[in-house]
Tab-separated table of C-alpha atoms in Angstrom:
chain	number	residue	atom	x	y	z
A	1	UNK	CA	35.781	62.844	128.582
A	2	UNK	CA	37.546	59.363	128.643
A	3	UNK	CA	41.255	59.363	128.019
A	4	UNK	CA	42.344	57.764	124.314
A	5	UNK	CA	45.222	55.318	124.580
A	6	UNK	CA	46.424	54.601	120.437
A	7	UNK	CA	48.941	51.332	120.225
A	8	UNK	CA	50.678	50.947	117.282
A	9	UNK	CA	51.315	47.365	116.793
A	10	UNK	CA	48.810	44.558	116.804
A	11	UNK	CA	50.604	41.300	117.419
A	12	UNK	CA	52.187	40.173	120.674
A	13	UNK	CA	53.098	43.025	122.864
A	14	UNK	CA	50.103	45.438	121.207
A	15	UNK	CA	47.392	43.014	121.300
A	16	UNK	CA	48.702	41.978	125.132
A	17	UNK	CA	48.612	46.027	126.308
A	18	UNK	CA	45.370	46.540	124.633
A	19	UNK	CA	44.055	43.467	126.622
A	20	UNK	CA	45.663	44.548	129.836
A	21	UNK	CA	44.647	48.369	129.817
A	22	UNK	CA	40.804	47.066	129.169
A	23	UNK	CA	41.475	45.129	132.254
A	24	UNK	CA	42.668	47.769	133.924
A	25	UNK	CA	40.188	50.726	133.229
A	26	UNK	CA	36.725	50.204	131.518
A	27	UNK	CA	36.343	53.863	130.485
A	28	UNK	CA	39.518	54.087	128.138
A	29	UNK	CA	39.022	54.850	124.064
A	30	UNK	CA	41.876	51.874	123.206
A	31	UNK	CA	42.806	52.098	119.204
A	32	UNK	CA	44.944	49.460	118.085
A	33	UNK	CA	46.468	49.958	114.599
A	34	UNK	CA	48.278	47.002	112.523
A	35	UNK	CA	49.756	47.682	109.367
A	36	UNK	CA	49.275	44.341	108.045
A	37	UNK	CA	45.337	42.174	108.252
A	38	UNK	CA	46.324	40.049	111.091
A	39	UNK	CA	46.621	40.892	114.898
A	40	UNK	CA	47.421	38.609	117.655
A	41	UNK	CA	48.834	35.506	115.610
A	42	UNK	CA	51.400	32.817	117.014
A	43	UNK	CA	54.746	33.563	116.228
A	44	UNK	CA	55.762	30.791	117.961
A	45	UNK	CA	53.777	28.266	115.490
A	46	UNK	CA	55.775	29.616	112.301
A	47	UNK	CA	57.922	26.908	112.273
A	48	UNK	CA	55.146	24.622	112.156
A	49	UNK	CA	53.291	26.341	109.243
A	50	UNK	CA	56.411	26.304	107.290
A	51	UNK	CA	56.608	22.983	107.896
A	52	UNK	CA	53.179	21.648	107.848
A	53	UNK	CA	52.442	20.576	110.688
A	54	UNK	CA	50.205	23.235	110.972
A	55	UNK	CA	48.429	23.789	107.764
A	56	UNK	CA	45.737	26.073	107.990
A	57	UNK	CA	47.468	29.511	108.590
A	58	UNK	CA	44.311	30.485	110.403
A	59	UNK	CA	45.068	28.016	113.218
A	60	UNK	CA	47.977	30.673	114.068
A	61	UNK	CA	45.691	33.481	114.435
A	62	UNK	CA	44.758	33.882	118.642
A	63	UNK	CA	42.393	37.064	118.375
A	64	UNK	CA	40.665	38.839	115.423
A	65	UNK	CA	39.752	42.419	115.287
A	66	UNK	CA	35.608	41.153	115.641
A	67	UNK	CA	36.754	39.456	118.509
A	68	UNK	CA	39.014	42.207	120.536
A	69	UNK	CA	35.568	44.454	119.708
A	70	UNK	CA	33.422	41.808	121.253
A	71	UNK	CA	35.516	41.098	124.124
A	72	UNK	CA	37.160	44.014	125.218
A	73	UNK	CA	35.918	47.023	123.587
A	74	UNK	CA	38.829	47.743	121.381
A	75	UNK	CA	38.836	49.726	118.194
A	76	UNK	CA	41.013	47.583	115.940
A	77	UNK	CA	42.129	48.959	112.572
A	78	UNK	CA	44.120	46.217	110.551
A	79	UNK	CA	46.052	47.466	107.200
A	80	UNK	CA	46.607	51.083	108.724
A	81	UNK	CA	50.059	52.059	108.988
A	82	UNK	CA	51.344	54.989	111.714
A	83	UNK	CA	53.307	56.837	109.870
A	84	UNK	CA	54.560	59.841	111.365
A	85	UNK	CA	54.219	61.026	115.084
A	86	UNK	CA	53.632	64.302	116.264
A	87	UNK	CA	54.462	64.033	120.240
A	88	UNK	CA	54.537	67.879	120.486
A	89	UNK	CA	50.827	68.284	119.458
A	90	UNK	CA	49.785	64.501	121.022
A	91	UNK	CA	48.471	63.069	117.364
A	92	UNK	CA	49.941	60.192	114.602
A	93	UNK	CA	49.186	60.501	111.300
A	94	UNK	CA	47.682	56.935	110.057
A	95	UNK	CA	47.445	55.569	106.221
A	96	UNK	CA	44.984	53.100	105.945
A	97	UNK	CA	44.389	51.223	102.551
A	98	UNK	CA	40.350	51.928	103.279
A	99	UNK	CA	40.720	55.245	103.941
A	100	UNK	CA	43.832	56.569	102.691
A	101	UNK	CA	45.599	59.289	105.420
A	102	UNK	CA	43.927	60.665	108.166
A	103	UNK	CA	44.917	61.965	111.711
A	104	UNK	CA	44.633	60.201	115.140
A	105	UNK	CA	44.728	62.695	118.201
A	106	UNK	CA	45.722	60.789	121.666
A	107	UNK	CA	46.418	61.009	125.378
A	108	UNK	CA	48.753	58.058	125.905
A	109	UNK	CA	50.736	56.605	122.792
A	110	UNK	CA	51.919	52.681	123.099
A	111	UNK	CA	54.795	51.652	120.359
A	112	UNK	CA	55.152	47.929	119.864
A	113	UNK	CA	55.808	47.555	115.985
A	114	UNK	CA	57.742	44.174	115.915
A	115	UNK	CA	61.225	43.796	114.327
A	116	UNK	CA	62.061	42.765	111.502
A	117	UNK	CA	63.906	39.071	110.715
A	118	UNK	CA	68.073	39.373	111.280
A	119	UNK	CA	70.377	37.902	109.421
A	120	UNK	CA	73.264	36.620	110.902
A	121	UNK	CA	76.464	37.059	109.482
A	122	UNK	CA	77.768	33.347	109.751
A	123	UNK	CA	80.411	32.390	106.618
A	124	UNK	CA	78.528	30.923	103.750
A	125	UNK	CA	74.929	32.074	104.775
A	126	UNK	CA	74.258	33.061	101.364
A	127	UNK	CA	75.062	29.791	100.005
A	128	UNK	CA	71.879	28.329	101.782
A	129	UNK	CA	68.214	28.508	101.309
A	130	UNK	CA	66.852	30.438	104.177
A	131	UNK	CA	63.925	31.476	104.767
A	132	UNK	CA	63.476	34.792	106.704
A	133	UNK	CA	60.046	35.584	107.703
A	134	UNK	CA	58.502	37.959	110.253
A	135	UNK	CA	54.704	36.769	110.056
A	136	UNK	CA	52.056	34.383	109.107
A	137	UNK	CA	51.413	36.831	105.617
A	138	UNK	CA	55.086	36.190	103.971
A	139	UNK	CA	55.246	32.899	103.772
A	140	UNK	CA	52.914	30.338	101.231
């Protein structure tokens, strides 16, 4: 029976594991989940959105879940939140906005859930308009 590797997380880091373990052994199940509908977008290319430069958000977008299927055999599930971990017992419990809850059973667990934006404390911060934004969905 193959092994099952889940990742929760499907932007940088996830998407690049996912990638990396296909590479690495042909045989693994690999289930990626992302809580939001995009995986693999350019963080880096924010600024440009926001400033329209770039003005198609789907120019920021790198892989789709079709795609990581096609390419590398990976079970994708965008808009499916991990929300609890059982490490004792080897599962996560997963709610998906298609499915509602339901449990995931695994060999190897990956974590790479992003961060969320910071804000600095600099004097008069609040005084400004800034933007915070932590993906290609919060912004337009």
């Amino acid at each position: 029976m193959n092994k099952k590797v889940l990742i929760v997380g499907g932007v940088a880091g996830g998407a690049s594991a996912a990638a990396r373990l296909r590479r690495l052994d042909e045989n693994l199940d690999i289930i990626m989940f992302e809580k939001g509908q995009y995986i693999s977008f350019a963080n880096c290319g924010l600024p440009y959105y926001i400033g329209e430069r770039i003005k198609e958000r789907e120019k920021l977008l790198v892989q789709t879940p079709e795609a990581m299927k096609e390419r590398f055999n990976i079970d994708v599930r965008v808009n499916s939140e991990v929300v609890s971990i059982d490490s004792k017992n080897k599962k996560v419990t997963v709610y998906s906005k298609d499915k509602g809850e339901y449990n995931e059973n695994y060999d190897y667990l990956i974590l790479s859930p992003g961060a969320s934006p910071l804000k600095p404390p600099i004097e008069g911060i609040n005084r400004q308009k800034n933007i915070y934004i932590k993906n290609c969905t919060r912004y337009r």
